[in-house]
Amino acid sequence: MIRLILLLAAACIMANGCPNIISKSTWSTRKTNCKAALKTPVPWVVIHHTVTPTCTSRAACTTQLRNIQDYHTRTNKWCDVGYNFLIGNDGNIYEGRGWTKMGAHAKGSNHKSIGIAFIGDFQKRLPSQASINAAKRLIQCGVALKKIRKNYTLKGHLNVGNTACPGNALYNNIKKWPRFKAGKESLP
């Protein structure tokens, strides 16, 4: 019965045009204590890079995800990995805090944004086309699921904080995506 419910839920998500998202329980065995709910639909999507080695396979990405989670929880003392979703150069989308928990990815903007991080350093080069396509599909999915507003604004992390994130190469690319708006402005 549970398997049938899961299959029906997956079919419903696919009907909304959503890509496959690798659940956090698949890549992490850590129990987290994040309680802050994210009020959806959010008005912003904030793009990041992790400034870690790039991963091109599910196994390599799993290693990087665990390293990021360790850093965020042990060094930063956050309840979990800071991003809502992470995308590997393998083109896979990995669940972080997901659609319903507030992230810790962009101070001052977490309560009204979904944070999507590309795994790697994209200061001088772009992520793979597969990962860029995955991010765009994830955003469309969020709109279809009513987790992201239809009239959302796309930002790079540097537009909401004092940082070089998501890196020059990636930032110059996202400026061409639908609904991108530059500038440091307050959330509505």
mmCIF file of C-alpha atoms in Angstrom:
data_model
loop_
_atom_site.group_PDB
_atom_site.id
_atom_site.type_symbol
_atom_site.label_atom_id
_atom_site.label_comp_id
_atom_site.label_asym_id
_atom_site.label_seq_id
_atom_site.Cartn_x
_atom_site.Cartn_y
_atom_site.Cartn_z
ATOM 1 C CA MET A 1 0.000 0.000 0.000
ATOM 2 C CA ILE A 2 2.776 2.462 0.933
ATOM 3 C CA ARG A 3 4.629 1.608 -2.273
ATOM 4 C CA LEU A 4 1.490 2.363 -4.292
ATOM 5 C CA ILE A 5 1.085 5.725 -2.553
ATOM 6 C CA LEU A 6 4.728 6.590 -3.283
ATOM 7 C CA LEU A 7 4.316 5.613 -6.939
ATOM 8 C CA LEU A 8 1.175 7.740 -7.236
ATOM 9 C CA ALA A 9 2.950 10.687 -5.598
ATOM 10 C CA ALA A 10 5.874 10.312 -8.020
ATOM 11 C CA ALA A 11 3.466 10.199 -10.958
ATOM 12 C CA CYS A 12 1.752 13.347 -9.688
ATOM 13 C CA ILE A 13 5.082 15.160 -9.419
ATOM 14 C CA MET A 14 6.105 14.030 -12.904
ATOM 15 C CA ALA A 15 2.741 15.281 -14.177
ATOM 16 C CA ASN A 16 3.727 18.703 -12.828
ATOM 17 C CA GLY A 17 6.873 18.563 -14.949
ATOM 18 C CA CYS A 18 9.174 18.029 -12.006
ATOM 19 C CA PRO A 19 12.574 16.414 -12.447
ATOM 20 C CA ASN A 20 13.809 13.576 -10.299
ATOM 21 C CA ILE A 21 15.118 14.858 -6.972
ATOM 22 C CA ILE A 22 17.431 12.563 -5.013
ATOM 23 C CA SER A 23 16.111 12.582 -1.458
ATOM 24 C CA LYS A 24 18.359 13.572 1.409
ATOM 25 C CA SER A 25 17.750 10.209 3.048
ATOM 26 C CA THR A 26 19.519 8.676 0.022
ATOM 27 C CA TRP A 27 22.754 10.649 0.484
ATOM 28 C CA SER A 28 22.758 11.348 4.246
ATOM 29 C CA THR A 29 22.175 9.216 7.300
ATOM 30 C CA ARG A 30 22.304 12.221 9.617
ATOM 31 C CA LYS A 31 19.253 13.235 11.573
ATOM 32 C CA THR A 32 18.721 16.974 11.443
ATOM 33 C CA ASN A 33 16.927 19.323 13.749
ATOM 34 C CA CYS A 34 15.639 22.020 11.395
ATOM 35 C CA LYS A 35 12.294 23.304 12.573
ATOM 36 C CA ALA A 36 11.810 26.664 10.820
ATOM 37 C CA ALA A 37 9.149 26.252 8.165
ATOM 38 C CA LEU A 38 9.379 28.104 4.871
ATOM 39 C CA LYS A 39 6.234 30.051 3.999
ATOM 40 C CA THR A 40 5.496 29.243 0.374
ATOM 41 C CA PRO A 41 5.180 30.253 -2.354
ATOM 42 C CA VAL A 42 8.412 32.236 -2.015
ATOM 43 C CA PRO A 43 9.107 35.340 -4.123
ATOM 44 C CA TRP A 44 12.806 34.681 -4.772
ATOM 45 C CA VAL A 45 15.145 31.973 -6.007
ATOM 46 C CA VAL A 46 18.781 32.531 -5.012
ATOM 47 C CA ILE A 47 21.560 30.782 -6.947
ATOM 48 C CA HIS A 48 24.815 29.743 -5.249
ATOM 49 C CA HIS A 49 27.973 27.723 -5.807
ATOM 50 C CA THR A 50 29.573 25.689 -3.043
ATOM 51 C CA VAL A 51 33.247 26.490 -3.841
ATOM 52 C CA THR A 52 34.096 22.814 -3.378
ATOM 53 C CA PRO A 53 35.428 20.289 -5.864
ATOM 54 C CA THR A 54 33.030 19.635 -8.731
ATOM 55 C CA CYS A 55 31.385 16.224 -8.821
ATOM 56 C CA THR A 56 30.483 14.336 -11.984
ATOM 57 C CA SER A 57 29.009 11.117 -10.596
ATOM 58 C CA ARG A 58 26.406 10.295 -7.996
ATOM 59 C CA ALA A 59 29.064 8.698 -5.763
ATOM 60 C CA ALA A 60 31.353 11.741 -5.979
ATOM 61 C CA CYS A 61 28.425 14.100 -5.409
ATOM 62 C CA THR A 62 27.323 12.117 -2.359
ATOM 63 C CA THR A 63 30.813 12.573 -0.900
ATOM 64 C CA GLN A 64 30.714 16.311 -1.575
ATOM 65 C CA LEU A 65 27.197 16.610 -0.126
ATOM 66 C CA ARG A 66 28.295 14.926 3.099
ATOM 67 C CA ASN A 67 31.347 17.201 3.305
ATOM 68 C CA ILE A 68 29.165 20.283 2.819
ATOM 69 C CA GLN A 69 26.677 19.034 5.404
ATOM 70 C CA ASP A 70 29.505 18.373 7.887
ATOM 71 C CA TYR A 71 30.893 21.881 7.363
ATOM 72 C CA HIS A 72 27.494 23.541 7.697
ATOM 73 C CA THR A 73 26.524 21.631 10.835
ATOM 74 C CA ARG A 74 29.866 21.395 12.637
ATOM 75 C CA THR A 75 31.614 24.622 11.676
ATOM 76 C CA ASN A 76 28.655 26.944 11.023
ATOM 77 C CA LYS A 77 26.535 25.252 13.726
ATOM 78 C CA TRP A 78 23.482 25.151 11.451
ATOM 79 C CA CYS A 79 20.795 22.502 11.877
ATOM 80 C CA ASP A 80 21.587 21.003 8.432
ATOM 81 C CA VAL A 81 23.047 21.800 5.022
ATOM 82 C CA GLY A 82 22.127 25.413 4.301
ATOM 83 C CA TYR A 83 20.661 25.064 0.801
ATOM 84 C CA ASN A 84 17.205 23.877 -0.176
ATOM 85 C CA PHE A 85 18.625 21.977 -3.170
ATOM 86 C CA LEU A 86 22.063 21.211 -4.584
ATOM 87 C CA ILE A 87 22.924 20.268 -8.155
ATOM 88 C CA GLY A 88 25.907 18.181 -9.195
ATOM 89 C CA ASN A 89 27.773 18.450 -12.466
ATOM 90 C CA ASP A 90 26.294 14.993 -13.084
ATOM 91 C CA GLY A 91 22.978 16.789 -13.697
ATOM 92 C CA ASN A 92 21.322 15.311 -10.609
ATOM 93 C CA ILE A 93 19.321 17.408 -8.172
ATOM 94 C CA TYR A 94 19.949 16.581 -4.527
ATOM 95 C CA GLU A 95 17.545 17.528 -1.764
ATOM 96 C CA GLY A 96 18.946 19.745 0.973
ATOM 97 C CA ARG A 97 16.298 21.284 3.193
ATOM 98 C CA GLY A 98 13.719 20.829 0.438
ATOM 99 C CA TRP A 99 10.637 22.889 -0.309
ATOM 100 C CA THR A 100 9.277 23.225 3.227
ATOM 101 C CA LYS A 101 12.208 24.147 5.518
ATOM 102 C CA MET A 102 13.827 27.558 5.627
ATOM 103 C CA GLY A 103 17.420 27.467 4.433
ATOM 104 C CA ALA A 104 20.560 29.119 5.798
ATOM 105 C CA HIS A 105 21.976 30.118 2.419
ATOM 106 C CA ALA A 106 21.498 33.906 2.205
ATOM 107 C CA LYS A 107 21.343 35.843 5.467
ATOM 108 C CA GLY A 108 18.375 38.186 5.507
ATOM 109 C CA SER A 109 16.708 36.432 2.554
ATOM 110 C CA ASN A 110 16.265 32.853 3.784
ATOM 111 C CA HIS A 111 12.699 33.344 4.942
ATOM 112 C CA LYS A 112 11.473 34.251 1.447
ATOM 113 C CA SER A 113 13.683 32.315 -0.930
ATOM 114 C CA ILE A 114 14.650 28.908 -2.208
ATOM 115 C CA GLY A 115 18.419 28.455 -2.299
ATOM 116 C CA ILE A 116 19.832 26.346 -5.139
ATOM 117 C CA ALA A 117 23.562 25.600 -5.020
ATOM 118 C CA PHE A 118 25.689 24.214 -7.826
ATOM 119 C CA ILE A 119 28.317 21.876 -6.387
ATOM 120 C CA GLY A 120 31.699 23.261 -7.408
ATOM 121 C CA ASP A 121 33.556 26.525 -7.982
ATOM 122 C CA PHE A 122 32.113 28.481 -10.898
ATOM 123 C CA GLN A 123 34.155 31.654 -10.753
ATOM 124 C CA LYS A 124 35.956 30.971 -14.051
ATOM 125 C CA ARG A 125 33.936 28.203 -15.702
ATOM 126 C CA LEU A 126 30.332 27.149 -16.047
ATOM 127 C CA PRO A 127 28.666 24.112 -14.539
ATOM 128 C CA SER A 128 27.682 21.413 -17.034
ATOM 129 C CA GLN A 129 24.759 22.095 -19.346
ATOM 130 C CA ALA A 130 22.986 19.138 -17.719
ATOM 131 C CA SER A 131 23.195 20.835 -14.308
ATOM 132 C CA ILE A 132 22.049 24.197 -15.683
ATOM 133 C CA ASN A 133 19.071 22.496 -17.346
ATOM 134 C CA ALA A 134 18.304 20.677 -14.087
ATOM 135 C CA ALA A 135 18.222 23.970 -12.176
ATOM 136 C CA LYS A 136 15.828 25.513 -14.671
ATOM 137 C CA ARG A 137 13.541 22.462 -14.489
ATOM 138 C CA LEU A 138 13.677 22.565 -10.666
ATOM 139 C CA ILE A 139 12.550 26.195 -10.664
ATOM 140 C CA GLN A 140 9.694 25.376 -13.081
ATOM 141 C CA CYS A 141 8.763 22.493 -10.790
ATOM 142 C CA GLY A 142 8.682 24.814 -7.774
ATOM 143 C CA VAL A 143 6.310 27.128 -9.625
ATOM 144 C CA ALA A 144 4.085 24.197 -10.677
ATOM 145 C CA LEU A 145 3.978 22.906 -7.083
ATOM 146 C CA LYS A 146 3.196 26.434 -5.810
ATOM 147 C CA LYS A 147 6.390 26.507 -3.738
ATOM 148 C CA ILE A 148 7.777 29.407 -5.816
ATOM 149 C CA ARG A 149 5.627 32.321 -6.977
ATOM 150 C CA LYS A 150 4.766 32.484 -10.675
ATOM 151 C CA ASN A 151 6.233 35.991 -10.771
ATOM 152 C CA TYR A 152 9.365 35.053 -8.777
ATOM 153 C CA THR A 153 12.633 36.943 -9.071
ATOM 154 C CA LEU A 154 15.884 35.088 -9.762
ATOM 155 C CA LYS A 155 18.996 36.378 -7.987
ATOM 156 C CA GLY A 156 22.604 35.425 -7.551
ATOM 157 C CA HIS A 157 23.748 35.241 -3.933
ATOM 158 C CA LEU A 158 25.833 38.393 -4.527
ATOM 159 C CA ASN A 159 22.592 40.302 -5.189
ATOM 160 C CA VAL A 160 21.414 39.696 -1.622
ATOM 161 C CA GLY A 161 24.701 39.553 0.295
ATOM 162 C CA ASN A 162 28.288 40.731 0.329
ATOM 163 C CA THR A 163 29.864 37.803 -1.511
ATOM 164 C CA ALA A 164 31.293 36.712 -4.874
ATOM 165 C CA CYS A 165 28.872 33.764 -4.938
ATOM 166 C CA PRO A 166 27.760 32.191 -7.337
ATOM 167 C CA GLY A 167 31.021 33.001 -9.121
ATOM 168 C CA ASN A 168 31.529 35.238 -12.169
ATOM 169 C CA ALA A 169 31.003 32.595 -14.840
ATOM 170 C CA LEU A 170 27.791 31.231 -13.318
ATOM 171 C CA TYR A 171 26.508 34.710 -12.460
ATOM 172 C CA ASN A 172 26.983 35.908 -16.038
ATOM 173 C CA ASN A 173 25.034 32.845 -17.202
ATOM 174 C CA ILE A 174 22.071 33.246 -14.824
ATOM 175 C CA LYS A 175 21.702 36.883 -15.908
ATOM 176 C CA LYS A 176 20.281 35.424 -19.145
ATOM 177 C CA TRP A 177 17.743 33.163 -17.379
ATOM 178 C CA PRO A 178 14.061 34.070 -17.198
ATOM 179 C CA ARG A 179 13.035 36.380 -14.340
ATOM 180 C CA PHE A 180 16.606 37.401 -13.385
ATOM 181 C CA LYS A 181 16.875 40.819 -11.765
ATOM 182 C CA ALA A 182 20.177 42.329 -10.649
ATOM 183 C CA GLY A 183 20.670 44.715 -7.783
ATOM 184 C CA LYS A 184 20.672 44.543 -4.032
ATOM 185 C CA GLU A 185 17.132 45.221 -3.002
ATOM 186 C CA SER A 186 14.889 44.342 -0.138
ATOM 187 C CA LEU A 187 12.494 41.467 -0.301
ATOM 188 C CA PRO A 188 8.826 42.353 -0.657
#
